[in-house]
Coordinates of C-alpha atoms and ligand atoms in Angstrom, one line a residue:
M1 CA 0.0 0.0 0.0
T2 CA 1.1 3.5 -0.7
A3 CA -0.8 5.4 2.0
T4 CA 1.4 7.8 3.9
A5 CA 0.7 10.3 6.6
A6 CA 2.5 12.9 8.6
P7 CA 3.5 12.0 12.1
D8 CA 0.4 13.5 13.7
Q9 CA -1.7 11.6 11.2
S10 CA 0.0 8.2 11.8
L11 CA -2.1 5.3 10.8
H12 CA -3.6 2.8 13.3
P13 CA -1.9 -0.6 13.1
G14 CA -5.2 -2.2 12.2
V15 CA -5.5 0.2 9.2
I16 CA -2.0 -0.6 8.1
E17 CA -2.7 -4.3 8.3
F18 CA -6.0 -4.0 6.5
L19 CA -4.4 -2.1 3.7
S20 CA -1.5 -4.4 3.3
G21 CA -1.6 -7.0 0.6
K22 CA -2.6 -6.6 -3.0
S23 CA -6.3 -6.4 -3.1
K24 CA -9.4 -6.7 -0.9
K25 CA -11.6 -9.7 -1.5
F26 CA -15.3 -9.6 -0.9
L27 CA -17.5 -11.7 1.3
I28 CA -19.9 -14.4 0.0
N29 CA -21.2 -17.2 2.2
G30 CA -18.8 -16.5 5.0
R31 CA -15.7 -16.7 2.7
W32 CA -13.5 -14.0 1.3
Q33 CA -13.1 -14.4 -2.4
E34 CA -11.9 -12.7 -5.6
A35 CA -14.4 -11.7 -8.3
Q36 CA -15.1 -14.6 -10.6
S37 CA -13.8 -12.4 -13.5
G38 CA -10.6 -11.9 -11.5
K39 CA -11.0 -8.1 -11.8
A40 CA -10.3 -5.6 -9.1
F41 CA -10.5 -1.8 -9.1
P42 CA -8.4 0.9 -7.4
V43 CA -9.5 2.7 -4.2
H44 CA -8.2 6.2 -3.6
N45 CA -7.5 8.5 -0.8
P46 CA -9.3 11.7 -2.0
A47 CA -6.9 13.9 0.1
T48 CA -3.9 12.9 -2.1
A49 CA -5.5 11.0 -5.1
E50 CA -3.1 8.1 -4.1
V51 CA -4.3 4.5 -4.6
I52 CA -4.5 3.0 -1.2
S53 CA -6.0 -0.3 -2.1
H54 CA -7.8 -2.4 -4.7
A55 CA -11.2 -4.1 -4.2
A56 CA -12.6 -7.1 -6.0
E57 CA -14.9 -6.0 -8.8
G58 CA -18.1 -8.0 -8.5
D59 CA -20.5 -8.3 -11.4
R60 CA -23.6 -10.3 -12.2
A61 CA -22.0 -13.7 -11.7
D62 CA -20.8 -12.8 -8.2
I63 CA -24.2 -11.2 -7.3
D64 CA -25.9 -14.4 -8.4
Q65 CA -23.6 -16.4 -6.0
A66 CA -24.2 -13.9 -3.2
V67 CA -28.0 -14.0 -3.6
A68 CA -27.9 -17.8 -3.7
A69 CA -25.9 -17.8 -0.4
A70 CA -28.3 -15.3 1.2
R71 CA -31.3 -17.5 0.1
R72 CA -29.7 -20.6 1.5
A73 CA -28.9 -18.8 4.8
L74 CA -32.5 -17.6 5.0
E75 CA -34.1 -21.0 4.5
D76 CA -31.6 -23.5 5.9
G77 CA -28.8 -23.5 8.5
S78 CA -28.7 -21.8 11.9
W79 CA -30.1 -18.4 11.0
P80 CA -33.8 -19.1 10.7
K81 CA -33.6 -21.3 13.8
M82 CA -32.0 -18.6 15.9
T83 CA -34.3 -17.1 18.5
P84 CA -35.0 -13.4 18.6
A85 CA -33.0 -13.2 21.8
D86 CA -30.0 -14.8 20.1
R87 CA -30.3 -12.4 17.1
S88 CA -30.3 -9.6 19.6
K89 CA -27.2 -10.9 21.4
L90 CA -25.4 -11.2 18.0
L91 CA -26.3 -7.6 17.1
H92 CA -25.0 -6.5 20.5
K93 CA -21.8 -8.4 19.9
I94 CA -21.3 -6.7 16.5
A95 CA -21.9 -3.3 18.2
D96 CA -19.3 -4.1 20.8
L97 CA -16.8 -5.1 18.1
V98 CA -17.5 -2.0 16.1
E99 CA -17.1 0.1 19.2
S100 CA -13.8 -1.5 20.2
H101 CA -12.5 -0.9 16.7
A102 CA -13.9 2.6 16.5
D103 CA -10.5 4.4 16.2
E104 CA -9.4 2.0 13.4
L105 CA -12.7 2.2 11.5
A106 CA -12.8 6.0 11.8
Q107 CA -9.3 6.3 10.3
L108 CA -10.1 3.9 7.5
E109 CA -13.3 5.9 6.8
T110 CA -11.4 9.2 6.7
L111 CA -8.7 7.8 4.6
N112 CA -11.1 6.5 2.0
N113 CA -13.9 9.1 2.1
G114 CA -11.9 12.2 3.0
K115 CA -14.2 13.3 5.8
T116 CA -12.4 14.8 8.9
I117 CA -11.3 12.3 11.5
R118 CA -13.4 14.4 14.0
E119 CA -16.5 13.7 12.0
S120 CA -15.7 10.0 11.6
R121 CA -14.9 9.6 15.3
K122 CA -17.6 11.7 16.8
G123 CA -20.3 11.3 14.3
D124 CA -20.3 8.2 12.1
L125 CA -18.8 5.7 14.6
P126 CA -21.0 6.4 17.7
L127 CA -24.1 6.5 15.4
A128 CA -23.2 3.2 13.9
V129 CA -22.8 1.6 17.3
D130 CA -26.0 3.1 18.5
L131 CA -28.0 1.8 15.5
L132 CA -26.7 -1.7 16.2
R133 CA -27.8 -1.5 19.8
Y134 CA -31.1 0.1 19.1
F135 CA -32.1 -2.6 16.6
A136 CA -30.6 -5.3 18.9
G137 CA -33.3 -4.2 21.3
W138 CA -36.0 -4.4 18.6
A139 CA -35.2 -8.1 17.7
T140 CA -37.2 -9.3 20.6
K141 CA -40.1 -6.9 20.2
I142 CA -41.3 -7.7 16.7
H143 CA -44.7 -9.3 16.9
G144 CA -48.2 -9.4 15.5
E145 CA -51.6 -8.8 17.0
T146 CA -54.8 -10.7 17.7
I147 CA -57.7 -9.1 15.8
P148 CA -61.4 -9.5 16.8
V149 CA -63.0 -10.2 13.4
S150 CA -66.8 -9.9 12.7
V151 CA -67.3 -11.4 9.2
P152 CA -70.6 -9.6 8.3
Y153 CA -71.6 -12.1 5.6
A154 CA -71.4 -15.1 8.0
P155 CA -73.3 -14.2 11.1
G156 CA -72.7 -16.3 14.2
T157 CA -69.3 -17.7 13.0
K158 CA -66.3 -17.6 15.3
F159 CA -62.7 -17.3 14.4
F160 CA -59.4 -16.8 16.2
H161 CA -57.5 -14.3 14.1
Y162 CA -53.9 -13.3 14.6
T163 CA -51.1 -11.7 12.6
T164 CA -47.4 -12.4 12.5
R165 CA -44.6 -10.2 11.3
E166 CA -42.2 -12.2 9.2
P167 CA -38.9 -11.4 7.5
I168 CA -39.3 -10.1 3.9
G169 CA -36.5 -12.4 2.8
V170 CA -33.3 -11.7 0.9
V171 CA -32.7 -7.9 0.9
G172 CA -30.3 -6.1 -1.5
A173 CA -28.8 -3.0 0.0
I174 CA -27.2 -0.5 -2.3
I175 CA -25.5 2.4 -0.5
P176 CA -23.6 5.6 -1.4
W177 CA -20.2 6.9 -0.5
N178 CA -21.0 9.8 1.8
F179 CA -21.4 7.8 5.1
P180 CA -20.1 4.5 4.0
L181 CA -19.9 2.5 7.3
L182 CA -22.9 4.3 8.8
M183 CA -25.1 3.5 5.8
A184 CA -24.0 -0.1 5.8
V185 CA -24.9 -0.4 9.5
E186 CA -28.1 1.6 9.2
R187 CA -29.3 -1.1 6.7
L188 CA -27.8 -4.1 8.3
A189 CA -29.0 -3.6 11.8
P190 CA -32.8 -3.6 11.1
I191 CA -32.4 -6.2 8.3
L192 CA -30.9 -8.6 10.7
A193 CA -33.1 -7.7 13.7
C194 CA -36.1 -8.7 11.5
G195 CA -34.5 -12.0 10.6
N196 CA -33.7 -11.3 6.9
T197 CA -30.5 -12.1 5.0
M198 CA -28.8 -9.6 2.7
V199 CA -26.4 -8.7 0.0
L200 CA -24.7 -5.3 0.4
K201 CA -23.2 -3.4 -2.4
P202 CA -21.1 -0.5 -1.1
A203 CA -20.3 2.5 -3.4
E204 CA -17.3 2.1 -5.7
Q205 CA -15.5 5.0 -4.2
T206 CA -15.7 3.7 -0.6
P207 CA -15.8 -0.1 -0.2
L208 CA -13.2 -0.3 2.6
T209 CA -15.1 0.1 5.9
A210 CA -17.9 -2.2 4.6
L211 CA -15.3 -4.9 3.9
R212 CA -13.7 -4.4 7.3
L213 CA -17.1 -4.6 8.9
G214 CA -17.5 -8.0 7.1
E215 CA -14.5 -9.2 9.0
L216 CA -16.0 -8.1 12.3
L217 CA -19.3 -9.8 11.4
I218 CA -17.4 -13.1 11.0
E219 CA -15.6 -12.5 14.3
A220 CA -19.0 -11.9 16.0
G221 CA -20.1 -15.4 14.8
L222 CA -22.7 -14.4 12.2
P223 CA -23.7 -17.5 10.2
P224 CA -22.3 -17.8 6.7
G225 CA -24.5 -16.2 4.0
V226 CA -26.5 -14.0 6.3
V227 CA -24.6 -10.9 5.2
N228 CA -22.8 -11.0 1.8
I229 CA -20.8 -8.0 0.8
V230 CA -20.0 -7.5 -2.9
S231 CA -17.9 -4.5 -4.0
G232 CA -18.3 -3.4 -7.5
F233 CA -19.9 -0.8 -9.8
G234 CA -23.4 0.4 -10.0
P235 CA -24.3 -0.4 -13.7
T236 CA -23.0 -4.0 -13.2
A237 CA -23.1 -5.3 -9.7
G238 CA -25.8 -2.8 -8.5
A239 CA -28.0 -3.3 -11.5
A240 CA -27.7 -7.1 -11.2
L241 CA -28.8 -6.9 -7.6
S242 CA -31.7 -4.6 -8.2
A243 CA -33.0 -6.7 -11.0
H244 CA -32.4 -10.1 -9.4
P245 CA -35.5 -12.3 -9.5
D246 CA -34.6 -14.0 -6.2
V247 CA -34.1 -10.7 -4.2
D248 CA -37.3 -9.8 -2.3
K249 CA -36.5 -6.2 -1.5
V250 CA -34.0 -3.6 -2.4
T251 CA -33.2 -0.7 -0.1
F252 CA -31.4 2.0 -2.0
T253 CA -29.7 5.3 -1.0
G254 CA -28.2 7.5 -3.6
S255 CA -29.2 9.8 -6.4
T256 CA -32.8 10.3 -7.6
E257 CA -31.7 9.3 -11.1
V258 CA -30.4 5.9 -10.1
G259 CA -33.5 5.6 -7.7
R260 CA -35.7 5.6 -10.8
D261 CA -33.5 2.8 -12.4
I262 CA -34.0 0.8 -9.2
V263 CA -37.8 1.1 -9.4
R264 CA -37.8 0.1 -13.0
A265 CA -35.5 -2.9 -12.3
S266 CA -37.8 -4.0 -9.4
A267 CA -40.7 -4.6 -11.8
G268 CA -39.6 -8.0 -13.0
N269 CA -40.4 -9.8 -9.7
L270 CA -42.2 -6.9 -8.1
K271 CA -39.7 -6.7 -5.3
R272 CA -40.3 -4.3 -2.5
V273 CA -38.3 -1.1 -2.8
S274 CA -37.4 1.7 -0.4
L275 CA -35.6 4.7 -1.6
E276 CA -33.6 7.3 0.3
L277 CA -32.7 9.9 -2.4
G278 CA -31.4 13.3 -2.6
G279 CA -32.5 16.7 -1.4
K280 CA -32.3 20.4 -2.1
S281 CA -33.2 21.4 1.4
P282 CA -34.2 24.9 2.5
N283 CA -32.7 26.4 5.7
I284 CA -34.9 29.4 6.6
V285 CA -33.9 32.2 9.0
F286 CA -36.6 34.6 10.2
A287 CA -35.4 38.0 11.4
D288 CA -36.5 37.2 15.0
A289 CA -34.2 34.1 15.2
D290 CA -31.1 33.9 17.4
L291 CA -28.8 34.9 14.6
E292 CA -25.6 33.6 16.1
A293 CA -27.1 30.1 16.5
A294 CA -28.7 30.4 13.0
A295 CA -25.4 31.4 11.4
K296 CA -23.7 28.3 13.0
G297 CA -26.5 26.1 12.0
I298 CA -26.4 27.3 8.4
F299 CA -22.7 26.9 8.1
M300 CA -22.7 23.4 9.5
G301 CA -26.0 22.6 7.6
I302 CA -24.2 23.0 4.3
F303 CA -20.6 22.4 4.9
Y304 CA -20.7 19.3 7.2
N305 CA -19.1 16.4 5.4
Q306 CA -18.0 18.8 2.6
G307 CA -21.7 19.3 1.8
Q308 CA -22.0 15.6 0.8
C309 CA -25.2 15.0 2.8
C310 CA -28.5 14.2 1.4
S311 CA -29.9 16.6 4.0
A312 CA -27.4 19.4 3.2
G313 CA -29.1 22.8 3.7
S314 CA -28.1 24.0 0.3
R315 CA -30.8 26.7 -0.1
V316 CA -30.5 29.3 2.6
Y317 CA -33.3 31.9 2.9
V318 CA -32.9 34.9 5.2
E319 CA -35.6 37.4 6.0
R320 CA -34.6 40.6 4.1
S321 CA -33.8 42.8 7.2
K322 CA -31.1 40.4 8.4
F323 CA -29.9 39.2 5.0
D324 CA -26.7 41.2 4.7
E325 CA -25.7 40.5 8.3
L326 CA -26.1 36.8 7.9
L327 CA -24.6 36.6 4.5
T328 CA -21.5 38.4 5.7
A329 CA -21.2 36.2 8.8
L330 CA -21.5 33.0 6.7
T331 CA -19.0 34.2 4.0
K332 CA -16.4 35.2 6.7
R333 CA -16.7 31.9 8.3
A334 CA -16.4 30.1 5.0
Q335 CA -13.2 32.0 4.2
T336 CA -11.5 31.0 7.4
V337 CA -12.1 27.3 7.4
R338 CA -9.0 25.2 7.7
Q339 CA -9.0 22.7 4.8
G340 CA -6.6 19.7 4.7
P341 CA -6.4 16.0 4.8
G342 CA -9.1 14.6 7.0
L343 CA -6.6 12.6 9.1
D344 CA -5.0 15.9 10.3
P345 CA -6.7 16.6 13.6
N346 CA -6.6 20.4 12.9
T347 CA -8.5 20.0 9.6
Q348 CA -12.0 21.5 9.6
M349 CA -13.0 20.5 6.1
G350 CA -11.6 17.7 4.0
P351 CA -11.7 16.9 0.3
V352 CA -14.7 15.8 -1.6
V353 CA -14.9 12.1 -2.3
S354 CA -13.6 11.8 -5.9
Q355 CA -12.3 13.5 -8.9
E356 CA -15.7 12.9 -10.6
Q357 CA -17.5 14.5 -7.6
M358 CA -15.1 17.5 -7.6
E359 CA -15.7 18.1 -11.2
R360 CA -19.5 17.9 -10.7
V361 CA -19.3 20.4 -7.9
L362 CA -17.1 22.8 -9.9
D363 CA -19.4 22.5 -12.9
Y364 CA -22.3 23.6 -10.7
A365 CA -20.2 26.6 -9.4
A366 CA -19.5 27.6 -13.0
S367 CA -23.2 27.2 -13.9
G368 CA -24.1 29.5 -11.0
K369 CA -21.8 32.2 -12.4
R370 CA -23.1 31.7 -15.9
E371 CA -26.6 32.2 -14.8
G372 CA -25.7 35.5 -13.1
A373 CA -25.4 34.5 -9.4
K374 CA -22.7 36.3 -7.4
L375 CA -19.8 34.1 -6.2
L376 CA -18.6 35.4 -2.8
C377 CA -16.1 32.7 -2.0
G378 CA -14.9 29.3 -3.1
G379 CA -15.9 27.8 -6.4
Q380 CA -12.4 26.6 -7.2
R381 CA -10.2 23.6 -6.7
L382 CA -7.5 24.4 -4.0
G383 CA -3.9 24.5 -5.1
G384 CA -0.6 24.6 -3.1
A385 CA 0.0 21.7 -0.8
L386 CA -3.5 20.4 -1.4
A387 CA -3.3 20.5 -5.2
K388 CA -3.2 16.8 -5.6
G389 CA -6.4 16.1 -3.6
Y390 CA -10.0 16.8 -4.5
F391 CA -10.4 20.0 -2.4
V392 CA -13.0 22.6 -3.2
G393 CA -13.2 25.8 -1.1
P394 CA -16.5 26.4 0.7
T395 CA -18.6 28.2 -1.9
V396 CA -21.2 30.9 -1.2
F397 CA -23.4 32.4 -3.8
S398 CA -25.8 35.4 -3.5
D399 CA -28.0 37.0 -6.1
V400 CA -29.5 33.6 -6.7
R401 CA -33.0 33.2 -8.3
D402 CA -35.1 30.2 -7.4
Q403 CA -35.1 28.9 -11.0
M404 CA -31.3 28.7 -11.3
K405 CA -29.7 25.3 -11.5
I406 CA -27.8 25.9 -8.3
A407 CA -31.1 26.5 -6.5
Q408 CA -32.9 23.5 -8.0
E409 CA -30.5 20.6 -8.4
E410 CA -28.7 18.6 -5.7
I411 CA -25.0 19.5 -5.9
F412 CA -23.8 17.3 -3.1
G413 CA -20.8 19.4 -2.3
P414 CA -19.8 22.6 -0.4
V415 CA -22.0 25.0 -2.4
V416 CA -24.7 27.2 -0.8
A417 CA -27.2 29.6 -2.5
V418 CA -28.3 32.4 -0.1
M419 CA -31.5 34.3 -0.9
P420 CA -33.6 36.9 0.8
F421 CA -37.4 36.6 1.5
D422 CA -40.1 38.9 2.7
S423 CA -43.0 36.9 4.3
A424 CA -43.8 33.6 5.8
D425 CA -46.4 32.8 3.2
E426 CA -44.0 33.5 0.3
M427 CA -41.4 31.4 2.1
A428 CA -43.5 28.3 2.5
A429 CA -44.2 28.2 -1.2
R430 CA -40.6 28.8 -2.1
A431 CA -39.4 26.1 0.4
N432 CA -41.6 23.7 -1.5
G433 CA -40.5 24.9 -4.9
T434 CA -38.2 22.0 -5.9
S435 CA -38.9 18.4 -6.8
Y436 CA -37.3 17.3 -3.5
G437 CA -38.7 17.1 0.0
L438 CA -36.1 15.5 2.4
V439 CA -35.5 18.0 5.2
A440 CA -35.9 21.7 6.1
G441 CA -34.5 24.0 8.8
V442 CA -36.5 26.8 10.3
W443 CA -34.9 29.4 12.6
T444 CA -37.3 31.7 14.6
S445 CA -38.2 32.6 18.1
N446 CA -41.9 32.8 17.2
V447 CA -43.4 29.4 18.4
K448 CA -46.6 29.7 16.4
R449 CA -44.7 30.4 13.2
A450 CA -42.3 27.5 13.8
F451 CA -45.2 25.1 14.0
Q452 CA -46.9 26.6 11.0
M453 CA -43.8 26.3 8.9
A454 CA -43.3 22.7 10.1
Q455 CA -46.9 22.0 8.9
K456 CA -46.6 23.7 5.5
I457 CA -43.2 22.4 4.4
K458 CA -43.4 19.2 2.5
A459 CA -40.4 17.3 3.8
G460 CA -39.7 14.1 5.8
T461 CA -37.8 15.9 8.6
I462 CA -38.1 19.5 9.9
W463 CA -35.5 20.9 12.3
I464 CA -36.6 24.0 14.3
N465 CA -33.8 26.1 15.6
C466 CA -31.4 23.2 15.0
Y467 CA -30.0 21.3 12.0
H468 CA -28.5 17.9 11.1
F469 CA -29.8 16.1 14.2
V470 CA -30.4 12.4 13.7
D471 CA -31.1 9.5 15.9
S472 CA -31.6 5.7 15.6
A473 CA -35.2 6.2 17.0
S474 CA -36.2 9.0 14.6
P475 CA -37.7 8.0 11.2
W476 CA -35.8 9.2 8.2
G477 CA -37.0 9.5 4.6
G478 CA -38.4 11.8 2.0
Y479 CA -41.5 13.4 0.6
K480 CA -41.8 13.9 -3.2
Q481 CA -38.8 12.8 -5.2
S482 CA -36.6 12.5 -2.1
G483 CA -37.8 8.9 -2.0
Y484 CA -40.3 6.6 -0.2
G485 CA -40.2 4.4 2.9
R486 CA -38.8 5.4 6.2
E487 CA -35.5 4.0 7.7
K488 CA -34.7 4.0 11.4
G489 CA -37.1 3.9 14.4
P490 CA -40.0 1.5 14.5
Y491 CA -40.7 2.4 10.8
A492 CA -37.6 0.4 9.8
I493 CA -39.2 -2.7 11.3
E494 CA -42.2 -2.2 8.9
Q495 CA -39.7 -1.8 6.0
Y496 CA -38.1 -5.2 6.6
T497 CA -41.0 -7.4 7.7
Q498 CA -44.2 -8.5 6.1
V499 CA -47.5 -9.2 7.8
K500 CA -49.4 -12.5 7.7
S501 CA -53.0 -12.9 8.7
V502 CA -54.0 -16.3 10.2
W503 CA -57.6 -17.4 10.6
V504 CA -58.5 -20.4 12.9
D505 CA -62.0 -21.7 12.6
L506 CA -63.6 -22.0 16.0
N507 CA -67.1 -23.0 14.8
Ligands
NAP601 P1 -25.3 7.0 -7.3 O1 -24.8 6.6 -8.6 O2 -26.8 7.1 -7.1 O3 -24.7 5.9 -6.3 C1 -25.4 5.3 -5.2 C2 -25.2 3.8 -5.2 O4 -26.0 3.2 -6.3 C3 -23.8 3.3 -5.5 O5 -23.5 2.1 -4.7 C4 -23.8 3.1 -7.0 O6 -22.7 2.3 -7.4 C5 -25.1 2.4 -7.2 N1 -25.6 2.5 -8.5 C6 -25.2 3.3 -9.5 N2 -25.9 3.0 -10.7 C7 -26.7 2.0 -10.4 C8 -27.6 1.2 -11.2 N3 -27.8 1.5 -12.4 N4 -28.2 0.2 -10.6 C9 -28.0 -0.1 -9.3 N5 -27.1 0.6 -8.5 C10 -26.5 1.6 -9.1 O7 -24.6 8.3 -6.7 P2 -23.2 8.8 -7.2 O8 -22.9 8.5 -8.7 O9 -22.2 8.3 -6.4 O10 -23.4 10.3 -7.0 C11 -24.2 11.1 -7.9 C12 -25.0 12.1 -7.3 O11 -26.0 11.3 -6.5 C13 -24.4 13.0 -6.2 O12 -23.8 14.1 -6.8 C14 -25.6 13.3 -5.4 O13 -26.3 14.3 -6.0 C15 -26.4 12.1 -5.4 N6 -26.1 11.3 -4.1 C16 -27.1 11.3 -3.2 C17 -26.9 10.5 -2.0 C18 -27.8 10.5 -0.9 O14 -27.5 10.2 0.2 N7 -29.1 10.9 -1.1 C19 -25.7 9.8 -1.9 C20 -24.8 9.8 -2.9 C21 -25.0 10.5 -4.0 P3 -21.4 3.0 -7.9 O15 -20.8 3.6 -6.6 O16 -20.6 2.0 -8.4 O17 -21.8 4.1 -8.8
MG602 MG1 -22.0 6.4 -9.2

């Protein structure tokens, strides 16, 4: 491996060991194997563009094998015989292992994705551990009901009627690169709690933490085939998984465009689909808000994880009387951010994930300028010591109109459009003026207005005087083209189980 780091960024021995050797294999039926084609693809450190590893490149043949393994594990072997309490214990064991390897996993995530080590360590890892424990608790609490039926066309008859909640079956999970380990765990925890088996396809940019998680799953004693992890590309491995006739459900997180492909691919066997797609989320500041808190919330709302969050607050609206003040505060803060490799503990903002993503972000910045928006800072690739990495300066635009591309399309990078508004009624309509509906932020000290805005905005999550708060117990998902289905909380149990009605004749 060629990964290097300055002394204060020295690599954890576990990371060094994981990255040693030629190429990472993937996990099928409890065994580590190469792709049947023998192909592997390079994995980069976005802070330096160096190749840090290679991963086996799965395609249809490997997906077929993985789905067959998941099917066998679902129907034979120890998994279906395991009690809910044993599944719970197993999830707790996985949580303990992830927790005890948190430093190593956080470094590996930062090295591969570029996010700051602070974010990996304080955000992604504790959330992943919490999700595993939260759903470990659910494993023993998934049950049906008894229902008093009347049967109007058969007076006098008696039945005992009950429901059970059963696993959906083999679940395909296709995840993106912005929170690689966290997304893997967010899918895996409820899928296993409900007794399903799965095939996970991590994003091509960031397969490493998912593969390391696979090693921990084996260490925890997960039976073979229950979780299969196949690294590879979307149009080959991802498409094969989403169209597979023996996959019962696909859970997808990523772009709206690919989301549509997933829905089309599901039609063959009418598999269940849940979609967590993009957003173009409004973060709205009324003049009566605590402006200092709002400025912080807006900054973090867009620039956390280099803006690569489905929930990024990429449209900021400020009531006109406070517009200049807030815009100045935001721009100043953006201009003083310390950018650098995520492994450097002093770094406040890392690189974006890949060259492709950097180019996409820079194209959007150029389109903003072309359409007449005013670029206040950023919009360029960084040079100097950071010239090799995929660094884009935090980018702030004013003079933006709602119809511009930078105000309508998901950029998924550190680019924010700041616009003034004049009234709450106007604002609710503008907030809803994109095809997305994932989240919204509202900053105000007026309680009535806060509730009214929460009611009027069409989005799956509304944050009042806060932003980017998430929890294992809080449902997550979109309105409109931000997707359908809800992950996390009790809603995830509905996503990964199906209900059976049983009638017993008592006549
Ligand atoms: P993407 O293509 O939607 O990737 C998400 C996942 O889907 C990846 O695992 C990807 O594999 C896979 N995939 C791609 N094409 C597929 C297909 N035809 N069938 C099945 N699976 C497929 O996202 P991206 O290309 O990495 O990023 C593009 C844009 O998507 C971003 O700029 C952003 O706007 C949006 N995005 C949103 C989220 C979110 O959390 N909502 C996350 C990531 C990206 P590969 O990695 O091999 O392509
Ligand atoms: Mg892609």
